[in-house]
Structures are given as structure tokens and as C-alpha cells.
Amino acid sequence: MTTRRWRVWRDLLLALLVLLLLAFTTGWWLLGGSRARLDGQHQLPGLSASVSVSRDALGTVTLQGQNRTDLSYALGYVHAQERFFEMDLMRRVPAGELAALVGPAALPSDLNHRRHRLRAVVEAAYAQLPPAQKLQLDRYRDGVNAGLADLRVRPWEYLLLGTRPQPWRSEDSALVIAAMYLDLNGDGRNQRELRLAQMRAVLPGPLVDFLLAPDPDWEAPLSGQLSHPPVVPAADVFDLRHLPAAATSTTATADLAALATASDALRPGSNNFAVAGSLSDSGAAMLANDMHLGLRVPNIWFRTRLRYPDPSAPQGQRDVNGVSLPGTPAIIVGSNGQIAWGFTNSYGDWLDWVRVLRDPADSARYKVPEGWATVESHDEHIQVKGKPDTILKVEDTRWGPIMASDVDGTPLALSWIADQPRGYNVLLMQLEHTPDVHAALDLAPQFGMPPQNLLVADHAGHIGWTLAGNGIPLRAGVDPLLPADWSSAGSGWQGWAAPSQYPRIEDPADGRLWTANNRTVGGSELALLGDGGHDLGARAQQIRDDLYASSKFGPGDLLGIQLDDHAIFMSRWQFLLQDTLSDSTDPALIQLRKLTAQWRGRAAVESVDYRLVRAFRTQATEMALAPFVAQVKQSHGDFVWPSENSTEAAVWAMVNTHPAHLLDPQYRDWHALLTAAAKQVVSELGQQPGGLVSRSWGEVNRSGIKHPLSAALPGWLGHYLDMPDQPLPGDNNMPRVAASGFGASERLDVAPGHEAQGILEMPAGQSDNPLSPYYGAGHEDWVHGRPTPLLPGTDQHTLMLEP
């Protein structure tokens, strides 16, 4: 190579390095420009007095000011600086406005959600709020927009997407509440009841009752009797042996993977439990709460402490510690020094399908009790980034939007409490001032939020439970689990439950309360709340038994229950697997039996036995239910098992009582089916590297907590945004719920008045900026279950906001 050519190549390489360095520096500068302001003094015209904003090593934000409205403003400022992009996602998803930000990939979601016209709903909700609540939302709105404007560069996600953030509006906070309705109420689609209708249209009633029966072996209600054991229908009701072979074939007509997922699917939910002061180390009652949701980077919650003058507080100073929800000014769960509170999803029945009987002479009219009404038609313009608008025609009735068809083709309107403006308010903020359990339970039926199990513990030692949320419909003349005709007088929803009708337990004699998305009540109270797909109950039962196993508790003891990964529920399946393989001569099945014989009974990261037994249960469930799914799919090709109905009672009854008329005809007997399930486990897991002996639970049960945009970036860069993908102990039928991208979004353990001993763990950190010191802060403690203090530590940064 000549000297001149070498110099040309050298200059080109140097130029390339300079360009790369310039690009890196520019990217770093832009990313750094969207970091939150942490220190100094800053004037904001929206404040009436100074507010200090301090942060500890975890990024816990302590706001101290002279009044709550200033703190709402400051909280909005901080939320916007740390989390505006995530707040934007949470308002756009329920409004059906996500495709305008991210493009066509979000259009299916927008089409579904826009049918509810939730932006119009929350605008109406905001308009009817009392002035005091409007003021809090307005001050929060102003703080959000001030925080957004104060960033040197717009949040980095918008640079990546090539868009600009839109200002926050007061009613957007109600859209964040609407996002929680979607998350906790099946995405506002009520697919479960459509699937139930398909089953009942094809299968005999007693068979459907059996297949969907609750399991009294695992129930743990707070009140009411256990359910009756499932009744196996007789052969004269339904007999698989007399059906054509095609009707029970599972090769083409049944999607076994969808069945396996739906029959034991993860569900948004939570654990909460409380013990009275007579059982605590401090004499104050104690509360534990861990809310199970989809997990992302950063976490949905925000560690927050609020301090401000309050004449009703001890020493006249209110001190509230817990987690806030960016997008709203409220502390969602926490302690105010006098009470501590937490929530779990109630899984009551909050959605109903209504048969819309159109006028044969005029399809724009439909039958109502007083005669005929006109269907309202709305053309919804859905903006799609880089594409023309999509026009969605929404047909609306007095009961809700038309969104589906019944099994006979009749249009169905969806009546959903989230479509009612009354379902939105920020009265939850009053818990900050509530002095005791009794007052908190009185307040709960007024909250505008998805109906939740509310547990409260107070500093005087009292505990209590009720339903929080003002949206419990009073039904009449209809089956709440099937599409129904509401066109007759006195049928359908006939108003809303009064606070006096809400079930309520205060100071139980044994000093213990628990909920875990299970059925909590029975009789008339259950009829009022309905069944929206209660959890099996194994998790609640294990929590209950853990509580009764001790007579004294501290915060660490409650955390120990939250971290309990003992596989009580799976133990009987281990016994069944051992019995099934007891006389096997197949070498592979002999190995399977040996690997599961020494049952440690935990969903630990290293557990091979747990993973294998769990896989056996899944295969046996699939095979037992497959012919019934095939039968329904012959008439309804889109059928999958209702996702919020456990099949445990029916499957366990069949594999133990061996009804020949309910056995898939391809198997000689039920022992053959169970042996085939075991062989399928060997086939699927034994062929992987290392064979069965290497198939630990931690190999598949990994954290998988990702940033919403990481998949759109090159692999190494997307990996940098995500939390480390680590193996996790736990599973869905035990207190420690854990799965990929799903699990405890926080773990709170506290006795009000003794917050210094309280615990608050949280995954994925406080900030969404990768250059922030709080990106992922506290995540490793959450992974390993190490107790993180509830109260903030030493201040590392302090920002003074001045009027």
C-alpha cells in the first residue's frame, strides 16, 4: 500500500471515529437532557408556597409543603420528569389513541378500546366532579405540564419515535383510572361470558356446570359456606363414547396450547392480608399487600412520601408513605400513620352482555322497556402514525356499545361499569386523612375506581375488609353470566348498590383477614357481587394457613408469607404422578418417577421436581378437557376455554373417579390418559439439552421485565433498557406469584404508626431514563426478596420548588 493510499484510509477511519463519537455524544447529551431535575432551586408560578422535593438512594420522592394542593402540583411535576412517556401510554391505551404515537401495530388495540369512547366518558366524569376534586386534578395537571416543559430535551422515547408529547389534561387522570379498569376487567371485552354462552349452546347444562365448578378443596372465603363438591354428570346426560369420532378429535379442532394457557392463565390480581394488634409485635394492626400485575420498566408504581400540615393528623402533620400511580395525584396503597390500606382485584361481575333486539322494519331502532329507542352512531377517527386515519363506526345503545354477536347472531351490547362517568373520581385521596378502620370502610363504597377488596389496619389494632368502588350494579330478571334480554321492564341493571348493602367485616374474632382474588363471601352477598372469574383459592388458602401458623407477627413475618413458594397445591398431583408410574417399565417414565419421587414441594429456582409435576398436571388437564373443547369448536371455531375459570375441580374429579363416559375415546382408560400425559412431559422436556434432570423451574420461570420500547431497538441496546432476565421462584397457585413479565408489582408490610419498621419492595426502579441513578433502583432487592425500608433513607438530592 502506498503512503498516499494509507493516509487516505487513515483519514477515512479517523473521520468515521469522529462521526461515531459525535453521534454517541449527541445521543448521550439528548438522553441526559431528559433526566429529571434533582437539585437546586426552581421557581414555578403554580405554587402557593415552597415545596421541597428530596430523593434517597432508591429515588423515593419525599414532598414536603404547606398544603395538599401544592403537593399535587409538585407530584405532577415529579411524575412528568421521571415518567411522562409511561403516563402517556396509560392515557392513550383506554382512549384508543395509541396508534397515533407508535403506528399501525397498536391499531387492533385502539379499535377495541375506542368502541367504549372512554375519552368522552372521562370528560363527562370530570365535569360532574365536586370542586375540591377538580382542584386536585387541575393542580396535578399544571404540575405535569410544568415538569414536562422544564426538561431540557423532551423525553427520549419521543425522540426515538419522532414525535412530541402532548400536554396533560385534567381528565387524563381519569383515563389512567380507565386503564386500570381495562387491566382488571378483562380488557373491556368480556370474552369469558361469550365463551360461557358458546359452551352452554352446545353442551348439556349439567356438564357445563361440572366443568366450570368451583373447587371446595381450595376455597378460603372470609364468610359463607364452601361450595358443594362437583357433581359428575351421568352417562345419560353426556357420553363421549356415543359421539362420532370427528366430534372428539383433538388433532385439528382443538387448540391445546390455547386450552392449556386459558385453563390456568395468569390473571391481574394481588394478595393482601392483615392481623389485629393483639397479634403484632407493636400492638398496632399490620397490613401486607402485593399487587400482581404485568411488569415493565420502569415499574407502574412510584415510591412516594407526602408531608404537609393536617389538623386531623397526629401532631398536626400528615405523613403519608406508600406508592403513587403516575398520571394521578393519589397514593394508591400505603400508610398515613393512623391507617394502612391495600387492594386486591375482587373479580366480581362488572360486565354484562345485552341482547339488542332490532326493529325488523328499521334496524336503527331497538327494543327497550318503554318501546323503541334509536341506536346512536358515532364515527370515531383513529389516527395512525404514518397512515391515513382509520374510521370506526361505533353503534351505541343505552346499555353500552354493540361489540359482539350472540350464538344465534343477535347483536350484543356490552354494559360495563367503566363506561359510566360515575365510576371515576379521586375520593381515594381521602384515605390520607382517615383516622381508623371504621371510617375507611365507610368511605370505600364512594370511590370511583374498579371494585377492589380493600383491607385496612389501624394504629389502635383494628382490621377490616369491604369492597371499594361505587360500581356494584343491582341486577334483576337476568342470568348475569349469559347474554340477556333487557328490553322488559324490571330486567337488567336497576341502579347501584347502596353503601349499606356492601359486604363488610370489621375486627374478626380471630384477628386475621386475607384476600387473594378468591371468592370472599357467599349467599346473598355473593349474589350481589357476582362471579367474574374468581381465583381457584389455593393461594388465599395458603396465606390463611400461614397466618394461623403463628400467633405473633412483625413486618418480616408478613414478608415471609408473601415470599412463600411452597407448592401445597401441586402436592396431590405429585402423588398422582407417582401412582400413575408405579408399575411402568418404560425407562424414560422410570426416570421421570425417580426425579419426582423426592418431593421438596417448592417452586424454587433449582426445583426439577416441581417443573416436571407441573408439566404433568398441564398435560393431563389438556387431555382431559380436549374432547369437550373439540365438541364446542365444531359449532364455534373461535372457542377457547374461558380464561378466568379454573378447571381444577372437574379435572381432579375425573382423574380420580374415572368416569368412562367422559374419557376421550382415544384412551383405553383413565390410567392410559395419565400415562400419555407423563409420556408427553418426557417427549417435550426430555429431548432438550441435558434431558429431564436439567429441567429446573428457574430455566423457564424468569423475570422477563422489559421496557415498552426495547423490542423496537437493536438487540444489545434493547437489552440495555430491560432488567436482567433472572430466574425467579414462585408460581400462580402460591403466595409468591411470579412469571415472565408478571408478578408482585410491590410488596408492602406495615403497621400504621410504626412505619420505621415497614417494608416496601418494588421492581424495575423509579425512573424511565437509563442515565438516571434511579433506573432499576431497588430491583435486585425485589428479585431476591430482601426487605427494603418503607421510609426513605438519607436524602441524596433536594430540589426546592418556589412560587
PDB file of C-alpha atoms in Angstrom, residues 170-327:
ATOM      1  CA  SER A 170     -57.246  17.127  33.887  1.00  0.00           C
ATOM      2  CA  GLU A 171     -59.447  14.339  32.542  1.00  0.00           C
ATOM      3  CA  ASP A 172     -56.359  12.363  31.512  1.00  0.00           C
ATOM      4  CA  SER A 173     -56.011  11.289  35.135  1.00  0.00           C
ATOM      5  CA  ALA A 174     -59.423   9.629  34.799  1.00  0.00           C
ATOM      6  CA  LEU A 175     -58.124   7.861  31.683  1.00  0.00           C
ATOM      7  CA  VAL A 176     -55.353   6.394  33.843  1.00  0.00           C
ATOM      8  CA  ILE A 177     -58.108   5.023  36.097  1.00  0.00           C
ATOM      9  CA  ALA A 178     -59.771   3.695  32.923  1.00  0.00           C
ATOM     10  CA  ALA A 179     -56.518   1.892  32.081  1.00  0.00           C
ATOM     11  CA  MET A 180     -56.805   0.105  35.419  1.00  0.00           C
ATOM     12  CA  TYR A 181     -60.409  -0.853  34.617  1.00  0.00           C
ATOM     13  CA  LEU A 182     -59.152  -2.413  31.373  1.00  0.00           C
ATOM     14  CA  ASP A 183     -56.355  -4.258  33.129  1.00  0.00           C
ATOM     15  CA  LEU A 184     -58.548  -5.572  35.934  1.00  0.00           C
ATOM     16  CA  ASN A 185     -61.775  -6.208  33.967  1.00  0.00           C
ATOM     17  CA  GLY A 186     -60.569  -8.352  31.080  1.00  0.00           C
ATOM     18  CA  ASP A 187     -59.644  -5.554  28.664  1.00  0.00           C
ATOM     19  CA  GLY A 188     -63.265  -4.419  28.466  1.00  0.00           C
ATOM     20  CA  ARG A 189     -64.179  -7.268  26.110  1.00  0.00           C
ATOM     21  CA  ASN A 190     -65.945  -9.764  28.395  1.00  0.00           C
ATOM     22  CA  GLN A 191     -64.681 -12.702  26.350  1.00  0.00           C
ATOM     23  CA  ARG A 192     -65.289 -15.003  29.295  1.00  0.00           C
ATOM     24  CA  GLU A 193     -69.077 -14.720  29.143  1.00  0.00           C
ATOM     25  CA  LEU A 194     -69.069 -15.120  25.348  1.00  0.00           C
ATOM     26  CA  ARG A 195     -67.192 -18.411  25.807  1.00  0.00           C
ATOM     27  CA  LEU A 196     -69.603 -19.493  28.531  1.00  0.00           C
ATOM     28  CA  ALA A 197     -72.503 -18.831  26.148  1.00  0.00           C
ATOM     29  CA  GLN A 198     -70.819 -20.934  23.458  1.00  0.00           C
ATOM     30  CA  MET A 199     -70.354 -23.809  25.893  1.00  0.00           C
ATOM     31  CA  ARG A 200     -73.959 -23.712  27.065  1.00  0.00           C
ATOM     32  CA  ALA A 201     -75.237 -23.550  23.494  1.00  0.00           C
ATOM     33  CA  VAL A 202     -73.515 -26.853  22.662  1.00  0.00           C
ATOM     34  CA  LEU A 203     -73.038 -28.894  25.829  1.00  0.00           C
ATOM     35  CA  PRO A 204     -75.714 -30.059  28.296  1.00  0.00           C
ATOM     36  CA  GLY A 205     -76.212 -27.768  31.272  1.00  0.00           C
ATOM     37  CA  PRO A 206     -75.160 -30.302  33.961  1.00  0.00           C
ATOM     38  CA  LEU A 207     -71.934 -30.991  32.045  1.00  0.00           C
ATOM     39  CA  VAL A 208     -71.080 -27.285  31.806  1.00  0.00           C
ATOM     40  CA  ASP A 209     -71.888 -26.855  35.498  1.00  0.00           C
ATOM     41  CA  PHE A 210     -69.474 -29.673  36.264  1.00  0.00           C
ATOM     42  CA  LEU A 211     -66.675 -28.413  34.020  1.00  0.00           C
ATOM     43  CA  LEU A 212     -66.885 -24.902  35.497  1.00  0.00           C
ATOM     44  CA  ALA A 213     -67.484 -25.919  39.115  1.00  0.00           C
ATOM     45  CA  PRO A 214     -65.507 -24.188  41.886  1.00  0.00           C
ATOM     46  CA  ASP A 215     -63.311 -26.440  43.981  1.00  0.00           C
ATOM     47  CA  PRO A 216     -64.212 -26.549  47.690  1.00  0.00           C
ATOM     48  CA  ASP A 217     -60.890 -28.265  48.407  1.00  0.00           C
ATOM     49  CA  TRP A 218     -59.120 -24.952  47.804  1.00  0.00           C
ATOM     50  CA  GLU A 219     -61.613 -22.270  48.775  1.00  0.00           C
ATOM     51  CA  ALA A 220     -60.877 -19.899  51.665  1.00  0.00           C
ATOM     52  CA  PRO A 221     -63.714 -17.348  51.871  1.00  0.00           C
ATOM     53  CA  LEU A 222     -63.869 -14.757  54.617  1.00  0.00           C
ATOM     54  CA  SER A 223     -67.535 -15.609  55.184  1.00  0.00           C
ATOM     55  CA  GLY A 224     -70.099 -18.019  53.787  1.00  0.00           C
ATOM     56  CA  GLN A 225     -70.001 -21.753  53.208  1.00  0.00           C
ATOM     57  CA  LEU A 226     -67.706 -23.735  50.938  1.00  0.00           C
ATOM     58  CA  SER A 227     -69.073 -24.681  47.536  1.00  0.00           C
ATOM     59  CA  HIS A 228     -70.615 -28.096  47.039  1.00  0.00           C
ATOM     60  CA  PRO A 229     -68.293 -30.740  45.562  1.00  0.00           C
ATOM     61  CA  PRO A 230     -68.606 -31.005  41.776  1.00  0.00           C
ATOM     62  CA  VAL A 231     -71.222 -33.473  40.547  1.00  0.00           C
ATOM     63  CA  VAL A 232     -70.045 -35.738  37.728  1.00  0.00           C
ATOM     64  CA  PRO A 233     -72.893 -35.862  35.176  1.00  0.00           C
ATOM     65  CA  ALA A 234     -74.274 -39.288  34.447  1.00  0.00           C
ATOM     66  CA  ALA A 235     -73.793 -41.090  31.138  1.00  0.00           C
ATOM     67  CA  ASP A 236     -77.383 -40.342  30.101  1.00  0.00           C
ATOM     68  CA  VAL A 237     -76.532 -36.624  30.218  1.00  0.00           C
ATOM     69  CA  PHE A 238     -73.429 -36.822  28.037  1.00  0.00           C
ATOM     70  CA  ASP A 239     -71.415 -39.761  26.777  1.00  0.00           C
ATOM     71  CA  LEU A 240     -68.293 -39.294  24.664  1.00  0.00           C
ATOM     72  CA  ARG A 241     -68.404 -42.972  23.690  1.00  0.00           C
ATOM     73  CA  HIS A 242     -71.538 -42.408  21.612  1.00  0.00           C
ATOM     74  CA  LEU A 243     -70.287 -39.401  19.648  1.00  0.00           C
ATOM     75  CA  PRO A 244     -68.793 -39.623  16.129  1.00  0.00           C
ATOM     76  CA  ALA A 245     -65.014 -39.801  16.155  1.00  0.00           C
ATOM     77  CA  ALA A 246     -64.750 -36.408  14.433  1.00  0.00           C
ATOM     78  CA  ALA A 247     -66.644 -34.757  17.279  1.00  0.00           C
ATOM     79  CA  THR A 248     -63.927 -35.644  19.797  1.00  0.00           C
ATOM     80  CA  SER A 249     -60.875 -35.393  17.558  1.00  0.00           C
ATOM     81  CA  THR A 250     -58.233 -33.069  19.009  1.00  0.00           C
ATOM     82  CA  THR A 251     -55.840 -33.042  16.087  1.00  0.00           C
ATOM     83  CA  ALA A 252     -57.425 -30.194  14.160  1.00  0.00           C
ATOM     84  CA  THR A 253     -60.423 -28.938  16.077  1.00  0.00           C
ATOM     85  CA  ALA A 254     -58.923 -28.145  19.482  1.00  0.00           C
ATOM     86  CA  ASP A 255     -56.074 -25.764  20.067  1.00  0.00           C
ATOM     87  CA  LEU A 256     -54.440 -27.491  23.009  1.00  0.00           C
ATOM     88  CA  ALA A 257     -51.907 -24.723  23.571  1.00  0.00           C
ATOM     89  CA  ALA A 258     -54.696 -22.161  23.912  1.00  0.00           C
ATOM     90  CA  LEU A 259     -56.554 -24.536  26.221  1.00  0.00           C
ATOM     91  CA  ALA A 260     -53.518 -25.007  28.459  1.00  0.00           C
ATOM     92  CA  THR A 261     -52.972 -21.265  28.750  1.00  0.00           C
ATOM     93  CA  ALA A 262     -56.622 -20.407  29.308  1.00  0.00           C
ATOM     94  CA  SER A 263     -57.325 -23.101  31.871  1.00  0.00           C
ATOM     95  CA  ASP A 264     -54.591 -21.905  34.220  1.00  0.00           C
ATOM     96  CA  ALA A 265     -53.858 -18.409  32.955  1.00  0.00           C
ATOM     97  CA  LEU A 266     -52.111 -15.671  34.878  1.00  0.00           C
ATOM     98  CA  ARG A 267     -54.536 -13.005  35.989  1.00  0.00           C
ATOM     99  CA  PRO A 268     -54.095  -9.452  37.236  1.00  0.00           C
ATOM    100  CA  GLY A 269     -54.705  -9.701  40.937  1.00  0.00           C
ATOM    101  CA  SER A 270     -52.992  -9.428  44.265  1.00  0.00           C
ATOM    102  CA  ASN A 271     -52.559 -10.647  47.813  1.00  0.00           C
ATOM    103  CA  ASN A 272     -53.463  -8.670  50.878  1.00  0.00           C
ATOM    104  CA  PHE A 273     -53.813  -9.760  54.452  1.00  0.00           C
ATOM    105  CA  ALA A 274     -53.955  -8.181  57.881  1.00  0.00           C
ATOM    106  CA  VAL A 275     -53.528  -9.127  61.508  1.00  0.00           C
ATOM    107  CA  ALA A 276     -55.018  -7.365  64.504  1.00  0.00           C
ATOM    108  CA  GLY A 277     -52.929  -5.523  67.075  1.00  0.00           C
ATOM    109  CA  SER A 278     -53.295  -8.419  69.501  1.00  0.00           C
ATOM    110  CA  LEU A 279     -51.130 -10.481  67.118  1.00  0.00           C
ATOM    111  CA  SER A 280     -48.472  -7.880  66.256  1.00  0.00           C
ATOM    112  CA  ASP A 281     -45.193  -7.046  67.923  1.00  0.00           C
ATOM    113  CA  SER A 282     -46.116  -3.363  68.191  1.00  0.00           C
ATOM    114  CA  GLY A 283     -49.738  -3.582  69.325  1.00  0.00           C
ATOM    115  CA  ALA A 284     -50.837  -1.806  66.155  1.00  0.00           C
ATOM    116  CA  ALA A 285     -52.596  -3.821  63.470  1.00  0.00           C
ATOM    117  CA  MET A 286     -50.496  -4.802  60.465  1.00  0.00           C
ATOM    118  CA  LEU A 287     -51.155  -4.911  56.731  1.00  0.00           C
ATOM    119  CA  ALA A 288     -49.431  -6.758  53.893  1.00  0.00           C
ATOM    120  CA  ASN A 289     -50.176  -6.057  50.230  1.00  0.00           C
ATOM    121  CA  ASP A 290     -48.607  -7.211  46.965  1.00  0.00           C
ATOM    122  CA  MET A 291     -50.432  -6.336  43.768  1.00  0.00           C
ATOM    123  CA  HIS A 292     -49.881  -8.765  40.886  1.00  0.00           C
ATOM    124  CA  LEU A 293     -49.772  -7.075  37.501  1.00  0.00           C
ATOM    125  CA  GLY A 294     -47.876  -7.108  34.250  1.00  0.00           C
ATOM    126  CA  LEU A 295     -44.375  -5.803  34.990  1.00  0.00           C
ATOM    127  CA  ARG A 296     -42.381  -3.386  32.869  1.00  0.00           C
ATOM    128  CA  VAL A 297     -39.516  -0.881  33.048  1.00  0.00           C
ATOM    129  CA  PRO A 298     -40.000   1.323  34.962  1.00  0.00           C
ATOM    130  CA  ASN A 299     -42.492  -0.103  37.438  1.00  0.00           C
ATOM    131  CA  ILE A 300     -46.120   1.032  37.304  1.00  0.00           C
ATOM    132  CA  TRP A 301     -45.931   2.464  40.859  1.00  0.00           C
ATOM    133  CA  PHE A 302     -43.803   5.306  42.211  1.00  0.00           C
ATOM    134  CA  ARG A 303     -42.319   5.318  45.732  1.00  0.00           C
ATOM    135  CA  THR A 304     -43.714   8.454  47.385  1.00  0.00           C
ATOM    136  CA  ARG A 305     -43.824  10.225  50.740  1.00  0.00           C
ATOM    137  CA  LEU A 306     -46.092  13.244  51.335  1.00  0.00           C
ATOM    138  CA  ARG A 307     -45.713  15.562  54.345  1.00  0.00           C
ATOM    139  CA  TYR A 308     -47.998  18.528  54.953  1.00  0.00           C
ATOM    140  CA  PRO A 309     -49.965  20.223  57.751  1.00  0.00           C
ATOM    141  CA  ASP A 310     -53.237  18.490  58.647  1.00  0.00           C
ATOM    142  CA  PRO A 311     -55.178  19.303  61.832  1.00  0.00           C
ATOM    143  CA  SER A 312     -56.607  15.750  61.896  1.00  0.00           C
ATOM    144  CA  ALA A 313     -53.138  14.149  61.919  1.00  0.00           C
ATOM    145  CA  PRO A 314     -51.055  13.316  64.987  1.00  0.00           C
ATOM    146  CA  GLN A 315     -49.112  16.430  65.993  1.00  0.00           C
ATOM    147  CA  GLY A 316     -50.895  18.286  63.186  1.00  0.00           C
ATOM    148  CA  GLN A 317     -48.514  16.976  60.498  1.00  0.00           C
ATOM    149  CA  ARG A 318     -49.669  14.434  57.927  1.00  0.00           C
ATOM    150  CA  ASP A 319     -47.013  11.916  56.882  1.00  0.00           C
ATOM    151  CA  VAL A 320     -48.132   9.509  54.128  1.00  0.00           C
ATOM    152  CA  ASN A 321     -45.853   6.749  52.825  1.00  0.00           C
ATOM    153  CA  GLY A 322     -46.584   4.343  50.001  1.00  0.00           C
ATOM    154  CA  VAL A 323     -46.816   4.245  46.217  1.00  0.00           C
ATOM    155  CA  SER A 324     -48.463   6.702  43.883  1.00  0.00           C
ATOM    156  CA  LEU A 325     -49.641   5.995  40.341  1.00  0.00           C
ATOM    157  CA  PRO A 326     -48.063   8.379  37.805  1.00  0.00           C
ATOM    158  CA  GLY A 327     -50.931  10.018  35.983  1.00  0.00           C
TER     159      GLY A 327
END
